CSV table of C-alpha atoms and ligand atoms in Angstrom, one decimal:
chain,number,residue,atom,x,y,z
A,289,MET,CA,9.3,-52.1,-2.5
A,290,ARG,CA,7.2,-49.0,-2.2
A,291,ARG,CA,9.3,-45.8,-2.1
A,292,GLU,CA,8.2,-42.9,0.1
A,293,PRO,CA,7.5,-39.8,-1.9
A,294,GLN,CA,10.3,-37.3,-1.4
A,295,THR,CA,9.4,-33.8,-0.3
A,296,ARG,CA,11.4,-31.1,-1.9
A,297,VAL,CA,10.7,-28.4,0.7
A,298,ARG,CA,12.1,-28.0,4.2
A,299,PRO,CA,9.7,-27.4,7.0
A,300,ASP,CA,11.5,-24.1,7.8
A,301,ASN,CA,10.9,-23.0,4.3
A,302,ILE,CA,7.2,-23.6,4.6
A,303,LEU,CA,7.0,-22.0,8.1
A,304,ASP,CA,8.8,-18.9,6.9
A,305,ASN,CA,6.4,-18.5,4.0
A,306,LEU,CA,3.3,-18.8,6.2
A,307,LYS,CA,1.1,-15.7,6.7
A,308,THR,CA,0.4,-17.0,10.3
A,309,ALA,CA,2.9,-16.0,12.9
A,310,VAL,CA,4.3,-19.1,14.7
A,311,VAL,CA,6.1,-19.0,18.0
A,312,CYS,CA,7.3,-22.0,20.1
A,313,LEU,CA,8.1,-21.7,23.9
A,314,ASP,CA,9.8,-24.2,26.2
A,315,GLU,CA,8.7,-25.3,29.6
A,316,GLN,CA,10.2,-22.1,31.2
A,317,LEU,CA,8.3,-20.0,28.6
A,318,CYS,CA,11.5,-19.1,26.8
A,319,VAL,CA,11.4,-18.7,23.0
A,320,THR,CA,12.7,-21.7,21.0
A,321,TYR,CA,11.3,-20.8,17.6
A,322,LEU,CA,9.9,-17.8,15.8
A,323,ASN,CA,9.0,-17.7,12.0
A,324,THR,CA,9.3,-14.8,9.6
A,325,ALA,CA,5.6,-13.8,10.0
A,326,SER,CA,6.2,-13.4,13.8
A,327,GLU,CA,9.3,-11.2,13.2
A,328,ILE,CA,7.1,-8.9,11.0
A,329,LEU,CA,4.0,-9.0,13.3
A,330,PHE,CA,5.9,-8.3,16.5
A,331,GLY,CA,8.8,-6.3,15.0
A,332,VAL,CA,11.6,-8.5,16.4
A,333,SER,CA,14.5,-10.4,15.0
A,334,ALA,CA,14.5,-14.2,15.5
A,335,ARG,CA,18.3,-14.3,15.9
A,336,HIS,CA,18.1,-12.3,19.1
A,337,CYS,CA,15.2,-14.2,20.6
A,338,PHE,CA,16.2,-17.8,21.2
A,339,THR,CA,16.3,-18.9,24.8
A,340,GLU,CA,15.1,-15.4,25.9
A,341,PRO,CA,12.0,-15.3,28.2
A,342,PHE,CA,8.9,-14.8,26.1
A,343,ASP,CA,7.8,-11.5,27.8
A,344,ARG,CA,11.2,-9.9,27.2
A,345,VAL,CA,11.1,-10.7,23.5
A,346,LEU,CA,7.4,-10.3,23.0
A,347,PRO,CA,6.1,-7.7,25.4
A,348,TYR,CA,2.8,-7.9,23.6
A,349,LEU,CA,2.2,-11.3,25.3
A,350,ALA,CA,3.4,-10.2,28.8
A,351,GLU,CA,-0.1,-10.0,30.3
A,352,HIS,CA,-0.9,-13.5,29.1
A,353,ARG,CA,1.7,-15.2,31.3
A,354,TRP,CA,-0.7,-17.0,33.5
A,355,ARG,CA,-2.8,-18.4,30.7
A,356,LEU,CA,0.3,-19.7,28.9
A,357,SER,CA,1.6,-21.2,32.1
A,358,ALA,CA,-1.7,-22.9,32.7
A,359,ALA,CA,-1.8,-24.2,29.1
A,360,ILE,CA,1.6,-25.8,29.3
A,361,HIS,CA,1.2,-27.3,32.8
A,362,GLU,CA,-2.3,-28.5,32.3
A,363,GLY,CA,-1.8,-29.5,28.7
A,364,ALA,CA,-4.9,-27.5,27.7
A,365,ALA,CA,-5.1,-25.9,24.3
A,366,TYR,CA,-7.1,-22.7,23.7
A,367,THR,CA,-8.1,-20.2,21.0
A,368,GLU,CA,-9.0,-16.6,21.4
A,369,ARG,CA,-10.5,-14.5,18.7
A,370,GLU,CA,-9.9,-10.8,18.0
A,371,LEU,CA,-7.5,-10.5,20.8
A,372,HIS,CA,-6.1,-7.0,21.3
A,373,LEU,CA,-2.4,-7.2,22.2
A,374,ARG,CA,-0.7,-4.1,23.6
A,375,ALA,CA,2.9,-3.3,24.2
A,376,GLY,CA,3.9,0.0,25.9
A,377,GLY,CA,2.4,3.0,24.3
A,378,GLY,CA,2.5,1.5,20.7
A,379,ASP,CA,-0.5,0.6,18.5
A,380,PRO,CA,-2.4,-2.5,19.6
A,381,LEU,CA,-2.3,-5.6,17.4
A,382,THR,CA,-5.5,-7.5,16.7
A,383,VAL,CA,-5.0,-11.2,16.2
A,384,ASP,CA,-6.7,-14.6,16.4
A,385,CYS,CA,-4.5,-16.6,18.7
A,386,THR,CA,-4.3,-20.4,19.2
A,387,VAL,CA,-2.1,-22.0,21.9
A,388,THR,CA,-1.4,-25.7,21.7
A,389,PRO,CA,0.8,-27.7,24.1
A,390,PHE,CA,3.1,-30.4,22.6
A,391,THR,CA,6.2,-32.3,23.5
A,392,ASP,CA,9.5,-31.3,22.0
A,393,PHE,CA,12.5,-33.5,20.8
A,394,ASN,CA,13.6,-34.1,24.4
A,395,ALA,CA,10.1,-35.1,25.4
A,396,ARG,CA,9.8,-31.9,27.4
A,397,PRO,CA,6.5,-30.0,27.4
A,398,ALA,CA,6.4,-27.1,25.0
A,399,LEU,CA,3.9,-24.6,23.6
A,400,LEU,CA,3.0,-23.8,20.0
A,401,LEU,CA,1.5,-20.3,19.6
A,402,GLU,CA,-0.2,-19.3,16.3
A,403,PHE,CA,-1.2,-15.7,15.6
A,404,LEU,CA,-3.3,-14.7,12.6
A,405,SER,CA,-3.1,-11.0,12.2
A,406,LEU,CA,-6.5,-9.4,11.5
A,407,GLU,CA,-4.8,-6.2,10.2
A,408,ARG,CA,-5.6,-7.1,6.6
A,409,GLN,CA,-9.4,-7.2,7.5
A,410,LEU,CA,-9.1,-4.0,9.6
A,411,ARG,CA,-7.2,-2.4,6.7
A,412,ILE,CA,-10.1,-3.2,4.3
A,413,SER,CA,-12.7,-1.6,6.5
A,414,ARG,CA,-10.5,1.4,7.1
A,415,ASP,CA,-9.9,1.6,3.5
A,416,ASP,CA,-13.6,1.4,2.7
A,417,GLN,CA,-14.2,4.3,5.0
A,418,MET,CA,-11.4,6.2,3.5
A,419,ARG,CA,-12.7,5.5,-0.1
A,420,ILE,CA,-16.2,6.7,0.8
A,421,GLN,CA,-14.9,9.8,2.5
A,422,ASN,CA,-12.6,10.6,-0.4
A,423,LEU,CA,-15.4,10.1,-2.9
A,424,ALA,CA,-17.6,12.5,-1.0
A,425,ASN,CA,-14.7,15.0,-0.8
A,426,ARG,CA,-14.2,14.6,-4.5
A,427,GLU,CA,-17.7,15.4,-5.4
A,428,MET,CA,-17.5,18.6,-3.3
A,429,ILE,CA,-14.2,19.6,-4.8
A,430,ARG,CA,-15.4,18.9,-8.3
A,431,GLY,CA,-18.4,21.2,-7.7
A,432,LEU,CA,-16.1,23.9,-6.4
A,433,ALA,CA,-13.7,23.5,-9.3
A,434,HIS,CA,-16.5,23.9,-11.8
A,435,GLU,CA,-17.6,27.1,-10.2
A,436,ILE,CA,-14.1,28.5,-10.4
A,437,LYS,CA,-13.5,27.4,-14.0
A,438,ASN,CA,-15.9,29.7,-15.8
A,439,PRO,CA,-15.1,33.0,-14.1
A,440,LEU,CA,-11.5,32.2,-14.4
A,441,GLY,CA,-11.8,31.8,-18.1
A,442,GLY,CA,-13.5,35.2,-18.2
A,443,LEU,CA,-10.8,36.8,-16.1
A,444,ARG,CA,-8.0,35.5,-18.4
A,445,GLY,CA,-9.9,36.5,-21.5
A,446,ALA,CA,-10.4,40.1,-20.2
A,447,ALA,CA,-6.7,40.4,-19.2
A,448,GLN,CA,-5.7,39.3,-22.7
A,449,LEU,CA,-8.0,42.0,-24.3
A,450,LEU,CA,-6.6,44.6,-21.9
A,451,GLU,CA,-3.0,43.6,-22.9
A,452,ARG,CA,-3.8,44.3,-26.5
A,453,GLU,CA,-5.2,47.7,-25.7
A,454,ILE,CA,-2.2,49.0,-23.7
A,455,ASP,CA,1.3,50.0,-24.8
A,456,ASP,CA,3.0,50.8,-21.6
A,457,PRO,CA,5.4,47.9,-20.8
A,458,HIS,CA,5.0,48.7,-17.2
A,459,LEU,CA,1.2,48.0,-17.3
A,460,ILE,CA,1.8,44.9,-19.5
A,461,GLU,CA,3.7,43.4,-16.7
A,462,TYR,CA,0.5,43.4,-14.6
A,463,THR,CA,-1.6,41.7,-17.3
A,464,THR,CA,1.2,39.1,-17.8
A,465,VAL,CA,1.0,38.3,-14.1
A,466,ILE,CA,-2.8,38.0,-14.3
A,467,ILE,CA,-2.6,35.6,-17.3
A,468,ARG,CA,0.2,33.6,-15.8
A,469,GLU,CA,-1.5,33.1,-12.4
A,470,ALA,CA,-4.9,32.4,-14.2
A,471,ASP,CA,-3.1,29.6,-16.1
A,472,ARG,CA,-1.6,28.2,-12.9
A,473,LEU,CA,-5.1,28.2,-11.3
A,474,GLN,CA,-6.5,26.6,-14.5
A,475,ASN,CA,-4.0,23.7,-14.2
A,476,LEU,CA,-5.0,23.2,-10.6
A,477,VAL,CA,-8.7,23.3,-11.4
A,478,ASP,CA,-8.2,20.8,-14.2
A,479,GLY,CA,-6.4,18.5,-11.8
A,480,LEU,CA,-9.2,18.8,-9.3
A,481,LEU,CA,-11.8,18.0,-12.0
A,482,GLY,CA,-10.0,14.8,-12.8
A,483,PRO,CA,-10.4,12.7,-15.9
A,484,ARG,CA,-13.0,13.9,-18.3
A,485,ARG,CA,-14.1,10.6,-19.7
A,486,PRO,CA,-15.1,7.2,-18.3
A,487,PRO,CA,-12.5,4.5,-18.7
A,488,ASN,CA,-12.3,2.7,-22.0
A,489,LYS,CA,-11.4,-0.8,-20.9
A,490,GLN,CA,-9.7,-3.3,-23.2
A,491,PRO,CA,-8.0,-6.5,-22.2
A,492,MET,CA,-4.3,-5.9,-21.7
A,493,ASN,CA,-1.1,-7.2,-20.2
A,494,ILE,CA,-0.4,-5.2,-17.1
A,495,HIS,CA,3.3,-5.1,-18.0
A,496,GLU,CA,2.6,-3.1,-21.2
A,497,PRO,CA,1.6,0.2,-19.4
A,498,LEU,CA,4.2,-0.5,-16.7
A,499,GLU,CA,7.0,-0.8,-19.3
A,500,HIS,CA,5.7,2.4,-21.0
A,501,VAL,CA,6.1,4.3,-17.7
A,502,ARG,CA,9.5,2.8,-17.1
A,503,ALA,CA,10.7,4.0,-20.5
A,504,LEU,CA,9.2,7.4,-19.9
A,505,VAL,CA,10.8,7.8,-16.5
A,506,SER,CA,14.1,6.3,-17.5
A,507,THR,CA,14.9,9.1,-19.9
A,508,ASP,CA,15.7,11.6,-17.2
A,509,LEU,CA,16.4,9.5,-14.1
A,510,PRO,CA,19.3,10.7,-11.9
A,511,ALA,CA,22.5,8.6,-12.5
A,512,GLY,CA,22.3,7.1,-9.0
A,513,VAL,CA,18.7,5.9,-9.3
A,514,THR,CA,17.9,2.5,-10.6
A,515,LEU,CA,14.6,1.1,-11.7
A,516,VAL,CA,14.4,-2.7,-11.2
A,517,ARG,CA,11.6,-5.0,-12.4
A,518,ASP,CA,10.3,-8.2,-10.9
A,519,TYR,CA,7.4,-9.2,-13.1
A,520,ASP,CA,5.3,-12.3,-13.0
A,521,PRO,CA,4.9,-13.0,-16.7
A,522,SER,CA,2.1,-15.5,-16.1
A,523,ILE,CA,-0.4,-12.8,-15.1
A,524,PRO,CA,-3.5,-13.0,-17.4
A,525,ASP,CA,-4.7,-9.9,-19.3
A,526,ILE,CA,-6.9,-7.5,-17.3
A,527,PRO,CA,-9.7,-5.2,-18.6
A,528,ALA,CA,-8.3,-1.7,-18.2
A,529,ASP,CA,-7.9,1.7,-19.7
A,530,ARG,CA,-4.3,1.9,-20.9
A,531,GLU,CA,-4.0,5.7,-20.6
A,532,GLN,CA,-5.4,5.7,-17.1
A,533,LEU,CA,-3.1,2.9,-16.0
A,534,ILE,CA,-0.1,4.9,-17.4
A,535,GLN,CA,-1.3,7.9,-15.4
A,536,ILE,CA,-1.6,5.9,-12.2
A,537,PHE,CA,1.9,4.3,-12.5
A,538,PHE,CA,3.4,7.5,-13.7
A,539,ASN,CA,2.2,9.3,-10.6
A,540,LEU,CA,3.5,6.6,-8.3
A,541,VAL,CA,6.9,6.1,-9.9
A,542,GLY,CA,7.2,9.9,-10.2
A,543,ASN,CA,6.7,10.3,-6.5
A,544,ALA,CA,9.3,7.6,-5.8
A,545,VAL,CA,11.8,9.4,-8.1
A,546,THR,CA,11.2,12.7,-6.3
A,547,ALA,CA,11.5,11.0,-2.9
A,548,LEU,CA,14.8,9.4,-3.8
A,549,GLY,CA,16.6,12.5,-5.0
A,550,ALA,CA,20.1,11.7,-6.3
A,551,SER,CA,20.3,8.0,-5.5
A,552,GLY,CA,18.3,4.9,-4.6
A,553,GLN,CA,16.3,2.1,-6.0
A,554,ILE,CA,12.8,1.7,-7.3
A,555,LEU,CA,11.3,-1.8,-7.7
A,556,LEU,CA,8.3,-2.5,-9.9
A,557,ARG,CA,6.8,-5.8,-8.9
A,558,THR,CA,3.7,-7.7,-10.2
A,559,ARG,CA,2.0,-10.7,-8.7
A,560,ALA,CA,-1.3,-12.5,-9.1
A,561,GLN,CA,-3.1,-12.8,-5.8
A,562,ARG,CA,-6.0,-15.1,-5.0
A,563,LEU,CA,-9.1,-14.4,-3.0
A,564,PHE,CA,-8.9,-10.7,-2.3
A,565,THR,CA,-11.6,-8.4,-1.0
A,566,ILE,CA,-12.1,-4.9,-2.4
A,567,GLY,CA,-15.0,-2.7,-1.3
A,568,GLY,CA,-16.8,-5.7,0.2
A,569,THR,CA,-16.5,-7.9,-3.0
A,570,GLN,CA,-14.3,-10.9,-2.9
A,571,HIS,CA,-12.4,-11.5,-6.1
A,572,ARG,CA,-11.1,-14.8,-7.2
A,573,LEU,CA,-8.0,-13.3,-8.6
A,574,VAL,CA,-6.5,-9.8,-8.6
A,575,VAL,CA,-3.3,-8.4,-10.0
A,576,ARG,CA,-1.1,-6.7,-7.5
A,577,ILE,CA,1.4,-4.1,-8.6
A,578,ASP,CA,3.9,-2.8,-6.1
A,579,VAL,CA,6.0,0.3,-6.5
A,580,ILE,CA,8.7,0.2,-3.8
A,581,ASP,CA,11.4,2.7,-3.2
A,582,ASN,CA,14.2,2.8,-0.6
A,583,GLY,CA,13.9,6.5,0.0
A,584,PRO,CA,13.3,8.4,3.3
A,585,GLY,CA,9.7,7.3,3.7
A,586,ILE,CA,6.5,9.4,4.3
A,587,ASP,CA,6.1,11.4,7.5
A,588,ARG,CA,4.1,9.6,10.1
A,589,ASP,CA,1.7,12.6,10.4
A,590,LEU,CA,1.3,12.9,6.7
A,591,LEU,CA,0.7,9.2,6.0
A,592,PRO,CA,-3.0,9.0,6.9
A,593,ARG,CA,-3.7,12.0,4.6
A,594,ILE,CA,-1.7,11.4,1.5
A,595,PHE,CA,-4.7,10.4,-0.6
A,596,HIS,CA,-6.5,13.6,0.2
A,597,PRO,CA,-6.4,16.3,-2.5
A,598,MET,CA,-3.8,19.1,-2.1
A,599,VAL,CA,-1.8,17.3,0.6
A,600,SER,CA,1.8,17.7,-0.3
A,601,SER,CA,5.1,18.0,1.5
A,602,ARG,CA,6.8,19.7,-1.5
A,603,ALA,CA,6.7,23.4,-2.1
A,604,GLU,CA,6.2,22.8,-5.8
A,605,GLY,CA,3.8,19.8,-5.4
A,606,SER,CA,0.1,20.3,-6.1
A,607,GLY,CA,-0.8,17.2,-4.0
A,608,MET,CA,-3.0,15.8,-6.7
A,609,GLY,CA,-0.9,12.8,-7.9
A,610,LEU,CA,-2.1,10.3,-5.4
A,611,PRO,CA,-5.8,11.4,-5.2
A,612,ILE,CA,-6.0,11.2,-9.0
A,613,ALA,CA,-4.3,7.8,-9.0
A,614,GLN,CA,-6.7,6.6,-6.3
A,615,TYR,CA,-9.7,7.9,-8.3
A,616,LEU,CA,-8.6,6.1,-11.5
A,617,ILE,CA,-8.0,2.9,-9.6
A,618,HIS,CA,-11.5,3.3,-8.1
A,619,LEU,CA,-12.9,3.5,-11.7
A,620,HIS,CA,-11.2,0.1,-12.3
A,621,HIS,CA,-12.9,-1.3,-9.1
A,622,GLY,CA,-9.4,-1.6,-7.6
A,623,LEU,CA,-7.7,-0.6,-4.4
A,624,ILE,CA,-4.5,1.3,-3.5
A,625,GLU,CA,-2.7,0.9,-0.2
A,626,CYS,CA,0.5,2.4,1.2
A,627,GLU,CA,3.0,1.3,3.8
A,628,SER,CA,6.0,3.5,4.6
A,629,GLN,CA,8.9,3.6,6.9
A,630,PRO,CA,12.3,5.2,6.5
A,631,GLY,CA,14.1,3.1,3.9
A,632,GLN,CA,11.0,1.5,2.4
A,633,THR,CA,7.9,3.0,0.9
A,634,MET,CA,5.5,0.7,-0.9
A,635,PHE,CA,2.4,1.6,-2.8
A,636,SER,CA,0.4,-1.5,-3.8
A,637,VAL,CA,-2.3,-1.3,-6.4
A,638,PHE,CA,-4.8,-4.2,-6.6
A,639,LEU,CA,-6.9,-4.6,-9.8
A,640,PRO,CA,-9.5,-7.3,-10.2
A,641,LEU,CA,-9.2,-9.6,-13.2
A,642,GLU,CA,-12.9,-10.1,-13.9
A,643,ALA,CA,-14.5,-7.5,-16.2
A,644,ARG,CA,-17.4,-5.5,-14.7
A,645,ASP,CA,-19.5,-2.9,-16.3
A,646,GLY,CA,-18.7,0.7,-15.7
B,741,ATP,N1,7.4,7.3,-2.5
B,741,ATP,C1,7.2,8.3,-1.7
B,741,ATP,N2,8.1,8.6,-0.7
B,741,ATP,C2,8.0,9.6,0.2
B,741,ATP,N3,6.9,10.4,0.2
B,741,ATP,C3,6.0,10.2,-0.7
B,741,ATP,C4,6.0,9.2,-1.7
B,741,ATP,N4,4.9,9.2,-2.5
B,741,ATP,C5,4.2,10.3,-2.0
B,741,ATP,N5,4.8,10.9,-1.0
B,741,ATP,C6,4.3,12.0,-0.1
B,741,ATP,O1,2.9,12.1,-0.4
B,741,ATP,C7,2.7,13.5,-0.8
B,741,ATP,C8,1.5,13.5,-1.8
B,741,ATP,O2,1.8,13.0,-3.0
B,741,ATP,P1,1.1,13.4,-4.3
B,741,ATP,O3,1.6,12.7,-5.5
B,741,ATP,O4,-0.4,13.3,-4.1
B,741,ATP,O5,1.4,15.0,-4.4
B,741,ATP,P2,2.8,15.6,-4.8
B,741,ATP,O6,3.7,14.6,-5.4
B,741,ATP,O7,3.3,16.4,-3.6
B,741,ATP,O8,2.3,16.7,-5.9
B,741,ATP,P3,1.9,16.3,-7.5
B,741,ATP,O9,2.0,14.9,-7.6
B,741,ATP,O10,0.5,16.8,-7.6
B,741,ATP,O11,2.9,17.1,-8.3
B,741,ATP,C9,4.0,14.0,-1.4
B,741,ATP,O12,4.1,15.4,-1.3
B,741,ATP,C10,5.0,13.3,-0.5
B,741,ATP,O13,5.1,14.0,0.7
B,742,MG,MG1,3.1,13.4,-7.0
C-alpha cells in the first residue's frame, strides 16, 4: 500500500512565516483569520481581531467595503497593483492586493485577502536617493575638511612655539587652550575626512570581526547590559576589510550601548539572505547583520537624518559614527538600514557575498 508522504509543518506555521500579509473575512466581512505579516503590516494584534468587522480592525481597508462586498457576493476575484491604503492621518501603505472568494469549512462564502507590501522596494529607492545625496554631501565636507586641516596645523604649531617663548603661567593658560581646541578640531576634521585608504578585502568569516567587537565592548559594559548572539554559522566567507568591518560594528554597538544606559539587551544577529537588491544590483546572496537593542529608540524627527554627518542627540557626540559606518559599508557595495521605535532599534547591514573590484 502506498503511504502518503507526511508533512512536518502545520499550515499556520507556514502562513505565519510568509512575507505576504494574509487576511480572511466571512460573509459579513468580519475577520476570521490574520497572519503575522498582517499584524506587522497593519499594526494590529490578531488576538483582538477575530469576529470583528474588517473596517474596525483594518481601517486601511475601510474605503474598499463595496469592492470587497461585490467580490464576495459575485464570487469575482481581483488584483490591484500599487494600491495606496490610508488610515486616519498616518503614513499610507503601498501594497499589491489580491482578493479571492472561497468557501469556508461551513460551506459559507468567504474572502481571502493577500497584501504584498511594496515598502521594501520603496525603501530601496529611498535609500538610493539617500546614498547619492550623502555621497555628494561627503565630497563637499571632505573638501572643506581639507581646507581646514592645513591652517589648523599652522595655528597649533605657532601656539606651541609661543608657549616655549613665554614664562608667565597666566599667558601659558591661553596657549594651552589654543592647542587643546586645535586638537579637538583636528579630531573632528579627521573624522570628516574618513578612512585614508581603500578597503583591503580578504575573504573572511563575518563572525570574526563581530566577535572582536563583542570582546572589545564587553570589557566595560554596564552590569545591567547583556550582549546576546544569534549567529548563522553556515554563512560563507565574504570579501571584506577586517579593520573597516570592526569600525562599522564598533560604531553600531557603541551607539546601542550608549542608548541603553545602565540596563538592557543588545542582540547581534547574522543571516544569509537570498536575492537582495542594493543600489540597483540584484545579488544572489547577501549577509545580513542586525544590531538590535531594546533601548528608548531614535526620535522620530531625528531618524531621517541620522546618517548625515554631525547629527547627534548627545552633547558629547560628534555625530560621525553612523556616516562613517555608512561610508565604509558603501565601500563594500553594501547597504545599511535602520528601523526604530521605543523598545526596539535595529540597524541592519547588508553585505554582498560576491567579490567586486574596488
Ligand atoms: N541604537 C540607538 N538608539 C538610539 N539612538 C541612536 C542609536 N544609534 C544612533 N542613535 C542616534 O543617532 C545619533 C547619531 O549617531 P552617530 O553614531 O552618528 O553619532 P553619535 O553617536 O551621536 O556621535 P559619535 O558616534 O560621533 O560619537 C545619535 O546621537 C543618537 O541620537
Ligand atoms: Mg555614535
